Amino acid sequence: MTAELVRGQNHALPQTRLELRVSAGSPVVAGATFGDERGTVRGVEWVAHPGRHRLPGLEVSRQAAADHRLAVDLEALPDEVHRVTVLLALPVGVGGPARFGATAAPFVAVTGLDGTEIATFTLTGLDAESAVSALELYRRQGAWKVRAVGQGYAAGLAEMLTDQGLTGAAELAAAIQEAVAGSLARSVAPPPPRTPEGDRVRHGSGPSAHRPPSAPRPAAHPPATPRPTTPAPPPTGTGATADALPDPATTPAPPPTGAGATAGTASAPTPGGPIDYAHPRRRHTAPPPAPPTPPPAQPGQAARPVAGDATGWSMDERLYNQIWGMFEDLARAVAAYRSAVDFAESRMGQELDRSLSDPRDRIGGAGDRAREEARAKRDELTARAREVLDRDLAQLAAEAAVVEPALPAAYAGWDNPVWHAHRIPMELPMALRLGDLHLPERSDLRIPLLVRLPLERGIWVDGGRTASEAAALTDSDRLRRLALETAVLLAARLLAVYPPGEFSVHVIDPAGSAAGPLAPLVEADVLAAPPAAGPGGVASVLAHLTRRVDLVQMAVRAGAADSLPPDLDTGEQLLVVNDFPHGFDDRAVTQLRYLADEGPAVGVHLLMVADREDASAYGPVLDPLWRSLLRITPVADNHLADPWVGHAWTYEPPATPPGSRVLEQVLAAVTAARRAAGR
C-alpha cells in the first residue's frame, strides 16, 4: 500500500533500488546531494545536477523538465554517505515562473523498479520559494527510510546548498543554472499540453502498449498522460532519467497569424499562468473524433499501423499528434534499451567484485569461471534488451512507412510527391517540418522535426566549422553555402504553407555574398524587397521591423488594433540574416536582439545564418541571442535533445532531391497565388 506522506513523516524502504518520480506544473531542475552522518555535503562532488548528472548509485536528469525520473541504488552509495536529499529548483532566466507559488504543487513518488509506488509526497504550501528540499533518503541503524521534507528557500539554490553545509554554494548554483539554460537552448520545444481526451490511441503491442501511467498529482489543469513504453530494467544509464514533458494538444487552434490578428485577440492569458490552447468555440462541444480503426491483425501479430492513429479535429492534427507520439515512443524505447545495457554492465562489475574479493579466487579456475558467468549474464541481459528494442523499432518503422506518404506538404519532406501537386493553402497549418531526427540504434528510422506555427522562437543555421565533427570536415566555403541553402529551403517552405499575402520575407546580406543561394527567392519575386546590402541596408530593414514590433505591441497593450497605420503590413514577417555580424554596428546588434526577444509574439521571426566564432568579439553580450534561437546545422549533427529523456538526436537538414526542380515549382506556385489574390 502506498504511503502518502506529509511534512516530517517517514516511511521504511523495502528495497534499495528505487526510482524517484517528480511531477511539477512547469519545468524544474531536479538534483540530489549526498550527506554524511550529520547531513553535511562535503563538497561539490557530492552534488548531482544537470551539469554532472551521475554519482555512484545515483543519476538525475540532464535538463529542466516538468517531469523527472531519478535512479537510485542505495547499495551502490559510498560508505560515508548516510543521506540523499532530493532538490527541486526553478530555472532562472528562461521565462518561467520565479516562485513555486505561481505553479502547481510539485509531486514526488518513490517507486520500485516495476513502477509500484512505495511513498508519495505533495509539496503544498509553497509561495515565494524558488528552491526546495523535497525529500530525503536516510540510513538509520543499517536500514534505509524516506522522509518528507518540503523545506523551501526564497533565495534559491545557493541558499539551499549553503544550508546543507556546502562550501562554494553560490558558485555551484550559478554553474547549475548555466548548464540548465544551455540544455534548454538545445532542446526541441515540446508541443502544448493535451486535453484529457487527447491521448494518442495505440492499437496492439509495441513501445506504447506497456508502461503504466505516472502517478497523479495536483495541478492547475489536467496533467499530461505520459506515453507508455517498454518496461525498462533497473535504470542506471542515461535513459533512466526520463523527462516526460507535455504531449501534443488534440484540440489546439493555432495562434493568430499576423499582427492584426494578435492585436485583436479578445482575451489574453493571465501573466504567469498556463496558456489555454483550446478553441473558444469548442470548449463545450463533444470530444474530437476518434482516430481511424486499423485493419484487423492476424492472431499473435500486432495490428497494422494506419496514418492518423491519434485523436484530433482534422487529419493534419491527427498526423501531427501521431508524429510526436512516434518521437516519444522512439525516445523512450531507446532509453529503456540503454538503461538495460548499463544495468547489465553494472551488474557484471558488481558480481566480479564480489566473486573476486578474495585474492585466492583471482587466480585459477574459480576466478575464470566467475568471470565467464558474469559475462554470460551480461550478454543474456543485453540480448534480451536488444530483442525488445528491435521489436519496438520494427513497429515504429512500419508506422513511419505508412505515415510518411500521407503527410501534408507542411509536414512532408521535399522528396514527397505531395509537393508536385501543392496548392497554396487558405488556412495556416499547425506545424512545419524543419528536417529529420534519428538515433544511432537505427539511423534509417527518421522522425520529422515539426515545430508549431506561427514560430515561437527564431532559427539559427550554424555555418561554423567548430560546431561539430561533420562541420569540421567540410570546406568552410561549402559549409556557408550549405547553410544558406538550408535557410532558403526553410524560407520557401514557410512561404508555401502560409495563405497568400500573409507571410513576407526580408533578407539582409551585407556583403552581397549570398546571391547564388538566394537566386530562387529573388527570381521568383517572393521577397518583400531586394536583399539589403551594406550598413545602410542593414539599418533600414532593422528600423522597419523594429517599428512594426513597437507599433503592434502598443496596439495590443492598448486594445486598439484598429489604430494601426494603414500602410503597416500585419502579416507574419521573416527576417533572413546572412553573414552576421558583418555590416552590423552596436545599434544594429541591439535591434537584432530586440527582434529575437520581442518579435515572435507579434509576428516577426528571425532566421539567422551565422558562425558564432565570427561574433566572438562581442563576448557574452550575444549569449542570450544564441540561446533564444533554435540551432540547426547544414550538415548532419547530433546536437538536438528530445524533451523527455534528453537523448542527443542527429539532425538531418532538409534537402531537395538531386536534379529536382521542386523548389522552383513551389515558389512559382507562391507567386501565382499572390497574383491571383491581388497581393
XYZ file of C-alpha atoms in Angstrom, residues 1 80 123 421 536 540:
6
model
C 0.000 0.000 0.000
C 30.352 7.536 4.122
C 4.721 19.769 -1.670
C 0.578 18.925 -56.704
C 22.704 51.334 -44.750
C 16.917 50.317 -42.940
